[in-house]
PDB file of C-alpha atoms in Angstrom:
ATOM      1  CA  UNK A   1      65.090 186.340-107.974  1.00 89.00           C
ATOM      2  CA  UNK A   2      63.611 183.391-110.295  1.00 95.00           C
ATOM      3  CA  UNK A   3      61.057 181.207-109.745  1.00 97.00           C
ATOM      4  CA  UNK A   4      61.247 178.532-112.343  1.00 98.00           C
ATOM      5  CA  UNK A   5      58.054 176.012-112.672  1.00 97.00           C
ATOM      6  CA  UNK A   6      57.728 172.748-114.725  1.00 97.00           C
ATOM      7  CA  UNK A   7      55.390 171.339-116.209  1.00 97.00           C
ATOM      8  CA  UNK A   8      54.879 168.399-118.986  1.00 98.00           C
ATOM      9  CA  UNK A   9      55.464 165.271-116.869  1.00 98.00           C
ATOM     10  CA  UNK A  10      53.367 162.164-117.337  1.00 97.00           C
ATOM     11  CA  UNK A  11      53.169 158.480-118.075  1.00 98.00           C
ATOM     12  CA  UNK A  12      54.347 157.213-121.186  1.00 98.00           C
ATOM     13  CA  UNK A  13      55.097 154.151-123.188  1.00 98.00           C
ATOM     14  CA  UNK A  14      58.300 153.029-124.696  1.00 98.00           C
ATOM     15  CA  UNK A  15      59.549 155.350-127.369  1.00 98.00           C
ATOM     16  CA  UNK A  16      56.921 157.810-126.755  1.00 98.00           C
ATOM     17  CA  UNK A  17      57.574 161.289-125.964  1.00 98.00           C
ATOM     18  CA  UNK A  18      57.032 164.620-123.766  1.00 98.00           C
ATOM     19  CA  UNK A  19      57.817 167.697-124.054  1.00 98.00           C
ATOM     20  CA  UNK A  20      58.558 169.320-120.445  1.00 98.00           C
ATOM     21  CA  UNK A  21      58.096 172.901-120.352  1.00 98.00           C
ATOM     22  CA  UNK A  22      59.890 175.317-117.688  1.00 98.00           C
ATOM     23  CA  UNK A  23      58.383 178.857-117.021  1.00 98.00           C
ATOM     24  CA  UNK A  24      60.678 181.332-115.250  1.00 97.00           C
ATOM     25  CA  UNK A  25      58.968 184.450-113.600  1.00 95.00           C
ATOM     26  CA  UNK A  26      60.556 187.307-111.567  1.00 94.00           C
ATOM     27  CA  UNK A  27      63.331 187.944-114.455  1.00 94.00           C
ATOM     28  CA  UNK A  28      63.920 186.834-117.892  1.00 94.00           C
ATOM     29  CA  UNK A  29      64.953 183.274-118.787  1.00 93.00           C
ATOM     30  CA  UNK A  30      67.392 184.332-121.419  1.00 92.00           C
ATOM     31  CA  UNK A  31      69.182 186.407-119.352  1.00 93.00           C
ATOM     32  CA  UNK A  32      70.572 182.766-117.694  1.00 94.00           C
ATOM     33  CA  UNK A  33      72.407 179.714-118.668  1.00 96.00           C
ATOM     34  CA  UNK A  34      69.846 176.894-118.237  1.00 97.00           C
ATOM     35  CA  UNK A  35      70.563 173.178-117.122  1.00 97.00           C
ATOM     36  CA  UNK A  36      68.308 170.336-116.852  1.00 98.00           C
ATOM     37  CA  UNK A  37      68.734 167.206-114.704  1.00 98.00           C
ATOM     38  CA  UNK A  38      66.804 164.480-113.577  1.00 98.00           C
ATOM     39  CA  UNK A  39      66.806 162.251-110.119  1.00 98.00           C
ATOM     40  CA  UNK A  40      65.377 158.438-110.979  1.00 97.00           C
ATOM     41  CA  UNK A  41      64.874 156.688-107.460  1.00 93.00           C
ATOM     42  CA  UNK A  42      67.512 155.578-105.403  1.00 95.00           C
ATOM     43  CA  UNK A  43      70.161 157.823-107.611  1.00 97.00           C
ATOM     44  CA  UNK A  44      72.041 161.247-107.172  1.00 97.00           C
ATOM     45  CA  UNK A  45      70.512 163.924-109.398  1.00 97.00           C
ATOM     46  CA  UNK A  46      72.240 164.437-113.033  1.00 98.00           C
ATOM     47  CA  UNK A  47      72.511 166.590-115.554  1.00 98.00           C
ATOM     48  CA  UNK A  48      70.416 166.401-118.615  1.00 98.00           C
ATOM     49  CA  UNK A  49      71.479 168.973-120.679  1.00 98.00           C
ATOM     50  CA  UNK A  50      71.816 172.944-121.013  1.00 97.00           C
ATOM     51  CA  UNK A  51      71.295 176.074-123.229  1.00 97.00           C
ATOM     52  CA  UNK A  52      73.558 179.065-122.806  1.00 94.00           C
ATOM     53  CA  UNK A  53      72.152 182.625-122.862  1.00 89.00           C
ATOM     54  CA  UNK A  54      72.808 183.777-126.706  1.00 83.00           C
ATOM     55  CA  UNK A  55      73.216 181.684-129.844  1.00 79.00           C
ATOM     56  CA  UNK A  56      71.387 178.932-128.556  1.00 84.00           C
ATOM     57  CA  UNK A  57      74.075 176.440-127.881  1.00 94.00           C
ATOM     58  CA  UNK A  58      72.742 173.423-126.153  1.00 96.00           C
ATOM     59  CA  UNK A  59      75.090 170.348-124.544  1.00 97.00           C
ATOM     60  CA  UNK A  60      74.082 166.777-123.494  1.00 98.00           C
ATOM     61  CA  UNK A  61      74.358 164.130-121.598  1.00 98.00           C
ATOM     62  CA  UNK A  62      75.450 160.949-123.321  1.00 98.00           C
ATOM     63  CA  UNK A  63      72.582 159.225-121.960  1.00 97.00           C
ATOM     64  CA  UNK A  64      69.764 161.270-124.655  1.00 98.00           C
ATOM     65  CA  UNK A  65      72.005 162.791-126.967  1.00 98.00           C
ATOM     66  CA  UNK A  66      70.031 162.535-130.431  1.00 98.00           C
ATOM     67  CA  UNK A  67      66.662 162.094-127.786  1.00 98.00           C
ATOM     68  CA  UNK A  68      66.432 165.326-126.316  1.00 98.00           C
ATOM     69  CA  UNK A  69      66.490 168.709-127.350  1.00 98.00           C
ATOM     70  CA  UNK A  70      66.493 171.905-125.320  1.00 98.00           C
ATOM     71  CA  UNK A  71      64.955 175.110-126.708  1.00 96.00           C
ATOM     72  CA  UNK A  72      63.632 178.354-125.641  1.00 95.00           C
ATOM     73  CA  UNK A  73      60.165 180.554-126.175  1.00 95.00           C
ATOM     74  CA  UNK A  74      61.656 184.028-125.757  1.00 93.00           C
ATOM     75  CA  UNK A  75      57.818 185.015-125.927  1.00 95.00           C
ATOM     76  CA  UNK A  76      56.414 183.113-123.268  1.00 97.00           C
ATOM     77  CA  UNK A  77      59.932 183.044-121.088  1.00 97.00           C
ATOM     78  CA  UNK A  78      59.901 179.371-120.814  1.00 97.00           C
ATOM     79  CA  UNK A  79      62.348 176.750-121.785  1.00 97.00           C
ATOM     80  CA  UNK A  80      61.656 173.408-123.516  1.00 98.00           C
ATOM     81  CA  UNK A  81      62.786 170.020-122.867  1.00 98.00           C
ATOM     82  CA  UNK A  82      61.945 168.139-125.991  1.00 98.00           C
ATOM     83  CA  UNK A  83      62.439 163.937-125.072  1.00 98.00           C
ATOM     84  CA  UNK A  84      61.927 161.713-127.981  1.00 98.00           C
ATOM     85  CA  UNK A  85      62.195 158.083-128.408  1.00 98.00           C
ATOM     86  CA  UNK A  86      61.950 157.646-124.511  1.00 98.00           C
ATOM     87  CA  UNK A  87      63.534 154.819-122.641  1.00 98.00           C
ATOM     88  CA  UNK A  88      62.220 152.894-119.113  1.00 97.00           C
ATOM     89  CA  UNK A  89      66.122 154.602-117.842  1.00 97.00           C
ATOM     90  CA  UNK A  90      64.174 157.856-118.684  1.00 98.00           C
ATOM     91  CA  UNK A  91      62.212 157.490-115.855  1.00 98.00           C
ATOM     92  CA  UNK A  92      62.859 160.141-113.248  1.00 98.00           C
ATOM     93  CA  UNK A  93      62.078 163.376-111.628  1.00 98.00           C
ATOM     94  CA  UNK A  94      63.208 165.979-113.963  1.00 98.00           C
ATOM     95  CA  UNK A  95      64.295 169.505-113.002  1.00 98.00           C
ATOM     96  CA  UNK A  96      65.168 173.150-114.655  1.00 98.00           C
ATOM     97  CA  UNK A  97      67.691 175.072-113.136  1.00 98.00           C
ATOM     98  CA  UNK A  98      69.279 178.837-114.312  1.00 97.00           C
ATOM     99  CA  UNK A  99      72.333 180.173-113.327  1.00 94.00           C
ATOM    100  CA  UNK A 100      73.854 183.209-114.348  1.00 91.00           C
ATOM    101  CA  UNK A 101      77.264 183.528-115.933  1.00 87.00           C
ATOM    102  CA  UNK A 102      78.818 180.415-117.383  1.00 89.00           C
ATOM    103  CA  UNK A 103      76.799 177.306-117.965  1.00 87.00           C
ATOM    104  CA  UNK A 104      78.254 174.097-116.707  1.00 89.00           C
ATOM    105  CA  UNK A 105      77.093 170.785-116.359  1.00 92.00           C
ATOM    106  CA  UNK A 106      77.369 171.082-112.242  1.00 91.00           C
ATOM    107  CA  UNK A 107      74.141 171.077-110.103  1.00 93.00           C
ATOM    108  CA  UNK A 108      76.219 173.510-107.888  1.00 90.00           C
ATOM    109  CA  UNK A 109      76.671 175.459-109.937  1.00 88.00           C
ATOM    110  CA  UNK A 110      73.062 176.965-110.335  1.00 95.00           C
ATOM    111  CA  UNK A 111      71.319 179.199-108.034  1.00 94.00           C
ATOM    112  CA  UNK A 112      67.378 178.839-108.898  1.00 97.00           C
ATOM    113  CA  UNK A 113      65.498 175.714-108.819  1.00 98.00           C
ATOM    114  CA  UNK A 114      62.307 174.331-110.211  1.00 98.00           C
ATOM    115  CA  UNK A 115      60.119 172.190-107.990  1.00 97.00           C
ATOM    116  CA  UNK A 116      60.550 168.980-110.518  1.00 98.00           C
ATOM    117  CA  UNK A 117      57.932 167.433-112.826  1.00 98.00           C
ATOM    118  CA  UNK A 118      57.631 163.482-112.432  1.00 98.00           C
ATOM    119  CA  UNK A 119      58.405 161.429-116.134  1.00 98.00           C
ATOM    120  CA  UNK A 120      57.341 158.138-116.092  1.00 98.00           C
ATOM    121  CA  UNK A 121      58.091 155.399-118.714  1.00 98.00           C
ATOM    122  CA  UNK A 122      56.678 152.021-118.928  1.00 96.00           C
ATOM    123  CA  UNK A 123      58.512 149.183-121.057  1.00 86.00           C
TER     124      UNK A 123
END
C-alpha cells in the first residue's frame, strides 16, 4: 500500500511557476511508474505526464511539453512536478498517481491516488 500526498498548489500569475511536490509513504516511490494528471472544472481528468521506475524517462502531454518537468528525490521519496511558464489552461486540480509495472498514459491504469493539490492561474 501507498499513500501518495501533494503539495505545492497555489495562485499564480501568467507565466509564473510552481513546483508541486508528491510524497509517497508506505513503500518506495521508485519502485513505481508515476503519472500526473490534472482535472480543470467541468472536464474529465488528463494526463500530465509520467516518470518510469529506472533511467528516469519522463513523457508528456502536448499541452506543457517544454513547461513541465517531472523528477524524483530518491532521498525524500517524493516526486516533482516542475510547471514553468504557466498558462490560465493550466488551471486545474492536479494529481500524482503510481502504478506498478508499465507506465502508461491511462488513469486506469494506476492503482494509488493522491488527494489533488488545487493550481490556480490568473491571466
Amino acid at each position: 500500500q501507498v499513500q501518495l500526498v501533494e503539495s505545492g498548489g497555489g495562485l499564480v500569475q501568467t507565466g509564473g511557476s510552481l513546483r508541486l511536490s508528491c510524497a509517497a509513504s508506505g513503500r518506495t516511490v521508485s519502485d513505481y511508474a508515476v503519472g500526473w494528471f490534472r482535472q480543470a472544472p467541468g472536464k474529465e481528468r488528463a494526463f500530465v505526464g509520467s516518470l518510469i521506475q529506472t533511467g528516469g524517462k519522463t513523457a508528456y502531454a502536448d499541452s506543457v511539453k517544454g513547461r513541465f518537468t517531472i523528477s524524483r528525490d530518491n532521498a525524500k521519496n517524493t516526486v516533482l512536478l516542475q510547471m514553468n511558464s504557466l498558462k490560465a489552461e493550466d488551471t486545474a486540480v492536479y494529481y500524482c498517481a503510481v502504478k506498478g509495472g508499465l507506465v502508461t498514459r491511462s488513469l486506469s491504469g494506476y492503482d494509488y491516488w493522491g488527494q489533488g493539490t488545487q493550481v490556480t492561474v490568473s491571466s
